[in-house]
Amino acid sequence: MINNNRLRIAIQKSGRLSDDSKKLLIRCGIKINLERQRLITCAENMSIDVMRVRDDDIPGLVMDGVVELGIVGKNVLEESLLSRRAQGKDALYEILYQLDFGVCRLSLAIPQDKHYTNLQCLNNNCIATSYPYLLKKYLNEKKINFKSFLLNGSVEVAPRAGLADAICDLVSTGGTLEANGLREVEVIYNSNACLICRTGNISNLKKNIIKKLIIRIQGIITARESKYIMLHAPSDKLNEVISLLQGAECPTILKLAGDNSRVAMHMVSRESIFWETMEKLKSLGASSILVLPIEKMME
Ligand code: ATP
Ligand code: ZN
């Protein structure tokens, strides 16, 4: 039985977003045992229930008010929004947070040996896709005539099987396209996972949990993007060292026992530290350079 006083979050049950979604909830401090293959799992320590479903069902579950929150790819969200609009229904959600996983793009791809100079080459083609609305929106804007062929899986085999001239599918590295003799010719939509919330009345109790979750998610994501740096540097090169570490804020400077010419510096940097930066630090005379991951952060 669903308890209406508990906040409900829908995540993908099994697929490309499920591990990252689960990890995010767990890192937010939600105690859930997702070992058992249940549709709904209750958190032990917070008034939260996690619902695990197919990603395509998440926008609908949020918009129809079955759950308050959902973690879903923007591609799926936008497709479902366009499909709802076509049926005269409204979008009843807001994006609360853009997450740092599920990064991919929806692209047009054609057989490697097919001639291509610009989109006009796709005029009157048959294009296989699982995203007919996103495809239609893009090609209508570009005034390209086409026929779409709806496939819910294995879209990349459609040209070889003689079902379509081209495809419009999700790509992250491009490896699957290449393995199927296809090449990417246009990116039509850039996507990542996001946290969405239904609009309309939500009790204050649930709103407070949502606020708390957003602050925690923000803390996790900023921490993932940041690094803690410790090093020893010559006192007279401090400014040069700091200017090499873009995004570093108010370093802490500490004395070194028995060494007046050098100091220890500790700082948080908002940018990735590459080997090249470490080599430049070294050439300025820095030593004992440590770059550490940060687990959580609250500002
Ligand atoms: P389900 O069984 O839940 O319907 P699915 O097969 O539709 O799963 P997945 O392949 O698991 O979906 O992808 C889920 C989401 O992960 C995509 O909608 C997209 O937002 C994101 N994603 C990230 N990288 C990729 C990729 N290389 N290919 C496909 N999806 C990707
Ligand atoms: Zn799906």
mmCIF file of C-alpha atoms and ligand atoms in Angstrom:
data_model
loop_
_atom_site.group_PDB
_atom_site.id
_atom_site.type_symbol
_atom_site.label_atom_id
_atom_site.label_comp_id
_atom_site.label_asym_id
_atom_site.label_seq_id
_atom_site.Cartn_x
_atom_site.Cartn_y
_atom_site.Cartn_z
ATOM 1 C CA MET A 1 0.000 0.000 0.000
ATOM 2 C CA ILE A 2 1.265 3.476 -0.850
ATOM 3 C CA ASN A 3 1.486 5.793 2.164
ATOM 4 C CA ASN A 4 0.638 9.305 1.012
ATOM 5 C CA ASN A 5 2.700 11.006 3.697
ATOM 6 C CA ARG A 6 5.927 9.653 2.284
ATOM 7 C CA LEU A 7 7.839 11.382 -0.507
ATOM 8 C CA ARG A 8 8.057 9.171 -3.583
ATOM 9 C CA ILE A 9 11.007 9.170 -5.998
ATOM 10 C CA ALA A 10 11.022 7.231 -9.281
ATOM 11 C CA ILE A 11 14.324 5.998 -10.684
ATOM 12 C CA GLN A 12 15.228 3.670 -13.553
ATOM 13 C CA LYS A 13 15.076 0.017 -12.488
ATOM 14 C CA SER A 14 17.794 -1.349 -14.703
ATOM 15 C CA GLY A 15 19.708 0.454 -17.365
ATOM 16 C CA ARG A 16 22.221 3.192 -17.930
ATOM 17 C CA LEU A 17 20.865 5.538 -15.258
ATOM 18 C CA SER A 18 20.090 3.047 -12.503
ATOM 19 C CA ASP A 19 23.488 2.711 -10.811
ATOM 20 C CA ASP A 20 24.178 6.452 -10.742
ATOM 21 C CA SER A 21 20.636 7.212 -9.529
ATOM 22 C CA LYS A 22 20.894 4.637 -6.727
ATOM 23 C CA LYS A 23 24.327 5.888 -5.685
ATOM 24 C CA LEU A 24 23.112 9.478 -5.619
ATOM 25 C CA LEU A 25 20.205 8.635 -3.310
ATOM 26 C CA ILE A 26 22.452 6.606 -1.031
ATOM 27 C CA ARG A 27 25.035 9.404 -0.876
ATOM 28 C CA CYS A 28 22.213 11.780 0.059
ATOM 29 C CA GLY A 29 21.957 9.699 3.225
ATOM 30 C CA ILE A 30 18.831 7.763 2.249
ATOM 31 C CA LYS A 31 19.064 4.238 3.682
ATOM 32 C CA ILE A 32 17.517 1.881 1.150
ATOM 33 C CA ASN A 33 17.979 -1.780 0.508
ATOM 34 C CA LEU A 34 17.655 -2.130 -3.248
ATOM 35 C CA GLU A 35 18.821 -5.744 -3.294
ATOM 36 C CA ARG A 36 15.290 -7.057 -3.405
ATOM 37 C CA GLN A 37 13.556 -6.666 -6.747
ATOM 38 C CA ARG A 38 10.623 -4.695 -5.424
ATOM 39 C CA LEU A 39 8.704 -1.986 -7.249
ATOM 40 C CA ILE A 40 8.648 0.212 -4.134
ATOM 41 C CA THR A 41 11.363 0.272 -1.464
ATOM 42 C CA CYS A 42 10.902 2.242 1.760
ATOM 43 C CA ALA A 43 13.846 4.176 3.185
ATOM 44 C CA GLU A 44 14.659 3.113 6.743
ATOM 45 C CA ASN A 45 15.706 6.517 8.044
ATOM 46 C CA MET A 46 13.670 9.079 6.079
ATOM 47 C CA SER A 47 10.083 9.456 4.996
ATOM 48 C CA ILE A 48 10.940 8.492 1.418
ATOM 49 C CA ASP A 49 9.878 5.639 -0.885
ATOM 50 C CA VAL A 50 11.877 4.756 -3.984
ATOM 51 C CA MET A 51 9.976 3.399 -6.972
ATOM 52 C CA ARG A 52 11.956 1.524 -9.623
ATOM 53 C CA VAL A 53 10.476 1.536 -13.113
ATOM 54 C CA ARG A 54 11.346 1.791 -16.826
ATOM 55 C CA ASP A 55 12.814 5.208 -17.603
ATOM 56 C CA ASP A 56 10.083 5.912 -20.185
ATOM 57 C CA ASP A 57 7.455 5.711 -17.434
ATOM 58 C CA ILE A 58 9.127 8.276 -15.170
ATOM 59 C CA PRO A 59 7.860 11.541 -16.777
ATOM 60 C CA GLY A 60 4.280 10.211 -16.753
ATOM 61 C CA LEU A 61 4.493 9.019 -13.130
ATOM 62 C CA VAL A 62 5.713 12.495 -12.112
ATOM 63 C CA MET A 63 3.225 14.436 -14.231
ATOM 64 C CA ASP A 64 0.288 12.260 -13.186
ATOM 65 C CA GLY A 65 1.196 12.794 -9.527
ATOM 66 C CA VAL A 66 2.007 9.153 -8.684
ATOM 67 C CA VAL A 67 5.462 10.251 -7.466
ATOM 68 C CA GLU A 68 6.766 13.683 -6.490
ATOM 69 C CA LEU A 69 10.309 13.302 -7.837
ATOM 70 C CA GLY A 70 11.973 11.433 -10.667
ATOM 71 C CA ILE A 71 15.462 10.989 -12.062
ATOM 72 C CA VAL A 72 15.331 10.730 -15.830
ATOM 73 C CA GLY A 73 17.251 11.626 -18.985
ATOM 74 C CA LYS A 74 16.295 14.987 -20.516
ATOM 75 C CA ASN A 75 15.878 13.166 -23.841
ATOM 76 C CA VAL A 76 13.083 10.993 -22.412
ATOM 77 C CA LEU A 77 11.571 13.970 -20.614
ATOM 78 C CA GLU A 78 11.505 16.189 -23.697
ATOM 79 C CA GLU A 79 10.126 13.397 -25.899
ATOM 80 C CA SER A 80 7.329 12.739 -23.442
ATOM 81 C CA LEU A 81 6.612 16.450 -23.148
ATOM 82 C CA LEU A 82 6.303 16.797 -26.941
ATOM 83 C CA SER A 83 4.097 13.723 -27.114
ATOM 84 C CA ARG A 84 1.835 15.075 -24.353
ATOM 85 C CA ARG A 85 1.585 18.428 -26.080
ATOM 86 C CA ALA A 86 0.555 16.678 -29.288
ATOM 87 C CA GLN A 87 -2.327 15.192 -27.281
ATOM 88 C CA GLY A 88 -3.233 18.627 -25.919
ATOM 89 C CA LYS A 89 -1.873 17.895 -22.413
ATOM 90 C CA ASP A 90 0.306 20.257 -20.367
ATOM 91 C CA ALA A 91 3.766 19.759 -18.892
ATOM 92 C CA LEU A 92 3.286 19.341 -15.162
ATOM 93 C CA TYR A 93 6.852 19.191 -13.921
ATOM 94 C CA GLU A 94 9.850 21.348 -13.227
ATOM 95 C CA ILE A 95 13.530 20.493 -13.468
ATOM 96 C CA LEU A 96 15.015 20.856 -9.991
ATOM 97 C CA TYR A 97 18.574 19.878 -10.759
ATOM 98 C CA GLN A 98 20.739 19.051 -13.766
ATOM 99 C CA LEU A 99 22.730 15.990 -12.746
ATOM 100 C CA ASP A 100 26.260 15.137 -13.814
ATOM 101 C CA PHE A 101 25.557 11.674 -15.241
ATOM 102 C CA GLY A 102 23.653 10.126 -18.160
ATOM 103 C CA VAL A 103 25.476 12.447 -20.531
ATOM 104 C CA CYS A 104 24.675 11.578 -24.142
ATOM 105 C CA ARG A 105 23.392 13.107 -27.356
ATOM 106 C CA LEU A 106 20.598 12.272 -29.747
ATOM 107 C CA SER A 107 22.148 12.185 -33.196
ATOM 108 C CA LEU A 108 21.383 11.451 -36.796
ATOM 109 C CA ALA A 109 23.599 8.741 -38.277
ATOM 110 C CA ILE A 110 23.859 7.262 -41.731
ATOM 111 C CA PRO A 111 25.634 4.264 -43.301
ATOM 112 C CA GLN A 112 29.352 5.022 -43.555
ATOM 113 C CA ASP A 113 29.383 4.808 -47.375
ATOM 114 C CA LYS A 114 26.358 7.086 -47.871
ATOM 115 C CA HIS A 115 27.061 10.511 -49.369
ATOM 116 C CA TYR A 116 26.511 13.404 -46.944
ATOM 117 C CA THR A 117 27.253 17.105 -47.147
ATOM 118 C CA ASN A 118 24.354 18.653 -45.241
ATOM 119 C CA LEU A 119 20.870 17.905 -43.878
ATOM 120 C CA GLN A 120 19.352 18.219 -47.356
ATOM 121 C CA CYS A 121 20.933 14.841 -48.114
ATOM 122 C CA LEU A 122 18.335 13.342 -45.775
ATOM 123 C CA ASN A 123 15.387 14.793 -47.693
ATOM 124 C CA ASN A 124 12.664 12.169 -48.214
ATOM 125 C CA ASN A 125 14.627 9.579 -46.239
ATOM 126 C CA CYS A 126 13.110 7.045 -43.910
ATOM 127 C CA ILE A 127 14.669 7.489 -40.440
ATOM 128 C CA ALA A 128 14.425 4.861 -37.703
ATOM 129 C CA THR A 129 14.158 6.198 -34.145
ATOM 130 C CA SER A 130 12.731 5.762 -30.656
ATOM 131 C CA TYR A 131 12.352 9.547 -30.437
ATOM 132 C CA PRO A 132 9.838 10.469 -33.181
ATOM 133 C CA TYR A 133 8.766 13.764 -31.571
ATOM 134 C CA LEU A 134 12.266 15.143 -30.999
ATOM 135 C CA LEU A 135 13.206 14.110 -34.535
ATOM 136 C CA LYS A 136 10.096 15.693 -36.042
ATOM 137 C CA LYS A 137 10.634 18.949 -34.146
ATOM 138 C CA TYR A 138 14.224 19.211 -35.358
ATOM 139 C CA LEU A 139 13.652 18.282 -39.003
ATOM 140 C CA ASN A 140 10.469 20.361 -39.316
ATOM 141 C CA GLU A 141 12.403 23.409 -38.132
ATOM 142 C CA LYS A 142 15.039 22.671 -40.785
ATOM 143 C CA LYS A 143 12.314 22.084 -43.387
ATOM 144 C CA ILE A 144 13.441 18.549 -44.224
ATOM 145 C CA ASN A 145 10.840 16.045 -45.436
ATOM 146 C CA PHE A 146 11.187 12.601 -43.948
ATOM 147 C CA LYS A 147 9.334 9.528 -42.790
ATOM 148 C CA SER A 148 10.022 8.185 -39.338
ATOM 149 C CA PHE A 149 10.096 4.493 -38.533
ATOM 150 C CA LEU A 150 9.431 3.837 -34.851
ATOM 151 C CA LEU A 151 11.686 1.246 -33.210
ATOM 152 C CA ASN A 152 11.948 0.845 -29.444
ATOM 153 C CA GLY A 153 15.286 -0.945 -29.473
ATOM 154 C CA SER A 154 18.178 -1.968 -31.754
ATOM 155 C CA VAL A 155 17.662 1.146 -33.852
ATOM 156 C CA GLU A 156 21.253 0.905 -35.084
ATOM 157 C CA VAL A 157 20.553 -2.247 -37.121
ATOM 158 C CA ALA A 158 17.699 -0.652 -39.101
ATOM 159 C CA PRO A 159 19.730 0.550 -42.123
ATOM 160 C CA ARG A 160 21.499 -2.807 -42.518
ATOM 161 C CA ALA A 161 18.164 -4.622 -42.215
ATOM 162 C CA GLY A 162 16.782 -2.427 -45.006
ATOM 163 C CA LEU A 163 14.202 -0.836 -42.686
ATOM 164 C CA ALA A 164 15.491 2.724 -42.949
ATOM 165 C CA ASP A 165 17.999 4.978 -44.736
ATOM 166 C CA ALA A 166 19.267 6.615 -41.564
ATOM 167 C CA ILE A 167 18.763 6.522 -37.814
ATOM 168 C CA CYS A 168 18.262 9.013 -35.006
ATOM 169 C CA ASP A 169 19.562 7.492 -31.781
ATOM 170 C CA LEU A 170 21.432 8.137 -28.539
ATOM 171 C CA VAL A 171 25.200 8.247 -28.709
ATOM 172 C CA SER A 172 27.797 8.630 -25.999
ATOM 173 C CA THR A 173 31.124 7.434 -27.391
ATOM 174 C CA GLY A 174 30.070 6.533 -30.906
ATOM 175 C CA GLY A 175 31.386 2.967 -30.539
ATOM 176 C CA THR A 176 28.000 1.321 -31.207
ATOM 177 C CA LEU A 177 27.492 3.370 -34.364
ATOM 178 C CA GLU A 178 30.910 2.440 -35.681
ATOM 179 C CA ALA A 179 30.375 -1.237 -34.887
ATOM 180 C CA ASN A 180 27.226 -1.070 -37.022
ATOM 181 C CA GLY A 181 28.855 0.650 -39.990
ATOM 182 C CA LEU A 182 27.235 4.017 -39.251
ATOM 183 C CA ARG A 183 28.578 7.539 -38.891
ATOM 184 C CA GLU A 184 27.175 10.411 -36.872
ATOM 185 C CA VAL A 185 26.273 13.399 -39.035
ATOM 186 C CA GLU A 186 24.207 15.781 -36.853
ATOM 187 C CA VAL A 187 23.585 16.172 -33.130
ATOM 188 C CA ILE A 188 19.947 17.057 -32.636
ATOM 189 C CA TYR A 189 19.707 17.121 -28.821
ATOM 190 C CA ASN A 190 22.208 17.120 -25.936
ATOM 191 C CA SER A 191 21.102 15.289 -22.835
ATOM 192 C CA ASN A 192 21.960 14.415 -19.251
ATOM 193 C CA ALA A 193 20.006 13.045 -16.329
ATOM 194 C CA CYS A 194 17.977 15.486 -14.268
ATOM 195 C CA LEU A 195 15.934 15.538 -11.105
ATOM 196 C CA ILE A 196 12.356 16.539 -11.804
ATOM 197 C CA CYS A 197 9.487 17.408 -9.511
ATOM 198 C CA ARG A 198 5.769 17.444 -10.190
ATOM 199 C CA THR A 199 4.020 20.791 -10.075
ATOM 200 C CA GLY A 200 0.855 21.407 -8.063
ATOM 201 C CA ASN A 201 0.143 20.966 -4.384
ATOM 202 C CA ILE A 202 2.823 19.268 -2.351
ATOM 203 C CA SER A 203 2.542 19.155 1.447
ATOM 204 C CA ASN A 204 4.971 21.256 3.489
ATOM 205 C CA LEU A 205 6.350 18.098 5.029
ATOM 206 C CA LYS A 206 7.328 16.756 1.604
ATOM 207 C CA LYS A 207 8.549 20.182 0.418
ATOM 208 C CA ASN A 208 10.978 20.266 3.336
ATOM 209 C CA ILE A 209 12.377 16.854 2.453
ATOM 210 C CA ILE A 210 12.760 17.971 -1.173
ATOM 211 C CA LYS A 211 14.648 21.115 -0.082
ATOM 212 C CA LYS A 212 16.952 19.034 2.073
ATOM 213 C CA LEU A 213 17.596 16.598 -0.794
ATOM 214 C CA ILE A 214 18.445 19.391 -3.232
ATOM 215 C CA ILE A 215 21.001 20.881 -0.833
ATOM 216 C CA ARG A 216 22.554 17.447 -0.379
ATOM 217 C CA ILE A 217 22.641 16.767 -4.139
ATOM 218 C CA GLN A 218 24.254 20.146 -4.695
ATOM 219 C CA GLY A 219 26.848 19.256 -2.046
ATOM 220 C CA ILE A 220 27.595 15.928 -3.693
ATOM 221 C CA ILE A 221 27.909 17.353 -7.195
ATOM 222 C CA THR A 222 30.043 20.367 -6.221
ATOM 223 C CA ALA A 223 32.259 18.017 -4.234
ATOM 224 C CA ARG A 224 32.614 15.719 -7.266
ATOM 225 C CA GLU A 225 33.695 18.708 -9.366
ATOM 226 C CA SER A 226 36.175 19.939 -6.773
ATOM 227 C CA LYS A 227 39.523 18.747 -5.483
ATOM 228 C CA TYR A 228 41.422 19.388 -2.272
ATOM 229 C CA ILE A 229 45.022 20.333 -2.995
ATOM 230 C CA MET A 230 47.936 20.288 -0.584
ATOM 231 C CA LEU A 231 51.470 21.271 -1.498
ATOM 232 C CA HIS A 232 54.677 22.861 -0.284
ATOM 233 C CA ALA A 233 55.737 25.983 -2.180
ATOM 234 C CA PRO A 234 58.571 28.538 -2.036
ATOM 235 C CA SER A 235 57.236 31.600 -0.139
ATOM 236 C CA ASP A 236 58.345 33.971 -2.914
ATOM 237 C CA LYS A 237 56.423 32.015 -5.600
ATOM 238 C CA LEU A 238 53.063 31.929 -3.778
ATOM 239 C CA ASN A 239 51.230 34.219 -6.192
ATOM 240 C CA GLU A 240 52.411 32.318 -9.222
ATOM 241 C CA VAL A 241 51.410 29.020 -7.644
ATOM 242 C CA ILE A 242 47.930 30.360 -6.773
ATOM 243 C CA SER A 243 47.385 31.751 -10.268
ATOM 244 C CA LEU A 244 48.156 28.327 -11.760
ATOM 245 C CA LEU A 245 45.342 26.802 -9.708
ATOM 246 C CA GLN A 246 42.327 28.379 -11.371
ATOM 247 C CA GLY A 247 39.186 28.133 -9.305
ATOM 248 C CA ALA A 248 41.126 27.774 -6.044
ATOM 249 C CA GLU A 249 39.634 29.839 -3.267
ATOM 250 C CA CYS A 250 41.410 31.532 -0.321
ATOM 251 C CA PRO A 251 44.269 29.110 0.226
ATOM 252 C CA THR A 252 45.333 28.305 3.765
ATOM 253 C CA ILE A 253 49.032 29.022 4.282
ATOM 254 C CA LEU A 254 50.853 27.145 7.023
ATOM 255 C CA LYS A 255 54.421 27.375 8.324
ATOM 256 C CA LEU A 256 56.775 24.455 7.819
ATOM 257 C CA ALA A 257 58.809 23.355 10.819
ATOM 258 C CA GLY A 258 62.476 24.241 10.340
ATOM 259 C CA ASP A 259 62.038 25.770 6.854
ATOM 260 C CA ASN A 260 61.464 29.527 6.517
ATOM 261 C CA SER A 261 61.787 29.705 2.755
ATOM 262 C CA ARG A 262 58.787 27.467 2.038
ATOM 263 C CA VAL A 263 55.189 27.178 3.227
ATOM 264 C CA ALA A 264 52.430 24.568 3.058
ATOM 265 C CA MET A 265 49.310 25.506 1.072
ATOM 266 C CA HIS A 266 45.894 23.851 1.358
ATOM 267 C CA MET A 267 43.036 24.784 -0.934
ATOM 268 C CA VAL A 268 39.869 23.678 -2.666
ATOM 269 C CA SER A 269 39.974 23.904 -6.444
ATOM 270 C CA ARG A 270 36.793 23.936 -8.514
ATOM 271 C CA GLU A 271 38.558 22.555 -11.557
ATOM 272 C CA SER A 272 40.132 19.296 -12.557
ATOM 273 C CA ILE A 273 43.828 19.237 -11.873
ATOM 274 C CA PHE A 274 45.686 17.786 -14.814
ATOM 275 C CA TRP A 275 49.176 16.338 -14.861
ATOM 276 C CA GLU A 276 50.273 19.393 -16.869
ATOM 277 C CA THR A 277 49.269 21.712 -14.004
ATOM 278 C CA MET A 278 51.120 19.538 -11.505
ATOM 279 C CA GLU A 279 54.229 19.614 -13.703
ATOM 280 C CA LYS A 280 54.065 23.427 -13.897
ATOM 281 C CA LEU A 281 53.672 23.620 -10.110
ATOM 282 C CA LYS A 282 56.714 21.435 -9.754
ATOM 283 C CA SER A 283 58.738 23.651 -12.081
ATOM 284 C CA LEU A 284 57.845 26.636 -9.865
ATOM 285 C CA GLY A 285 59.491 24.781 -7.010
ATOM 286 C CA ALA A 286 56.411 23.220 -5.424
ATOM 287 C CA SER A 287 56.762 19.760 -3.903
ATOM 288 C CA SER A 288 54.707 17.142 -2.032
ATOM 289 C CA ILE A 289 51.739 17.959 -4.282
ATOM 290 C CA LEU A 290 48.651 16.019 -3.241
ATOM 291 C CA VAL A 291 45.308 16.156 -5.093
ATOM 292 C CA LEU A 292 42.515 14.587 -3.053
ATOM 293 C CA PRO A 293 38.873 13.864 -3.869
ATOM 294 C CA ILE A 294 36.247 15.565 -1.691
ATOM 295 C CA GLU A 295 33.335 13.489 -0.491
ATOM 296 C CA LYS A 296 30.799 16.086 0.622
ATOM 297 C CA MET A 297 30.684 19.864 0.636
ATOM 298 C CA MET A 298 28.351 22.451 2.129
ATOM 299 C CA GLU A 299 28.827 26.169 1.568
HETATM 300 P P1 ATP B 1 14.364 0.970 -19.902
HETATM 301 O O1 ATP B 1 14.360 -0.511 -19.825
HETATM 302 O O2 ATP B 1 14.355 1.602 -18.526
HETATM 303 O O3 ATP B 1 13.310 1.556 -20.800
HETATM 304 P P2 ATP B 1 16.232 1.877 -21.939
HETATM 305 O O4 ATP B 1 16.787 0.730 -22.677
HETATM 306 O O5 ATP B 1 15.185 2.712 -22.557
HETATM 307 O O6 ATP B 1 15.795 1.365 -20.475
HETATM 308 P P3 ATP B 1 18.927 2.842 -21.318
HETATM 309 O O7 ATP B 1 19.663 2.353 -22.517
HETATM 310 O O8 ATP B 1 19.187 2.197 -20.005
HETATM 311 O O9 ATP B 1 17.345 2.930 -21.573
HETATM 312 O O10 ATP B 1 19.225 4.408 -21.195
HETATM 313 C C1 ATP B 1 18.613 5.186 -20.222
HETATM 314 C C2 ATP B 1 19.031 6.627 -20.407
HETATM 315 O O11 ATP B 1 20.438 6.761 -20.201
HETATM 316 C C3 ATP B 1 18.801 7.223 -21.784
HETATM 317 O O12 ATP B 1 17.484 7.655 -21.989
HETATM 318 C C4 ATP B 1 19.765 8.399 -21.763
HETATM 319 O O13 ATP B 1 19.206 9.499 -21.072
HETATM 320 C C5 ATP B 1 20.936 7.876 -20.940
HETATM 321 N N1 ATP B 1 22.136 7.468 -21.753
HETATM 322 C C6 ATP B 1 23.391 7.827 -21.504
HETATM 323 N N2 ATP B 1 24.268 7.346 -22.382
HETATM 324 C C7 ATP B 1 23.582 6.647 -23.246
HETATM 325 C C8 ATP B 1 23.943 5.891 -24.413
HETATM 326 N N3 ATP B 1 25.194 5.791 -24.839
HETATM 327 N N4 ATP B 1 22.963 5.257 -25.060
HETATM 328 C C9 ATP B 1 21.716 5.312 -24.601
HETATM 329 N N5 ATP B 1 21.330 6.041 -23.523
HETATM 330 C C10 ATP B 1 22.227 6.705 -22.843
HETATM 331 ZN ZN ZN B 2 13.463 3.260 -21.934
#
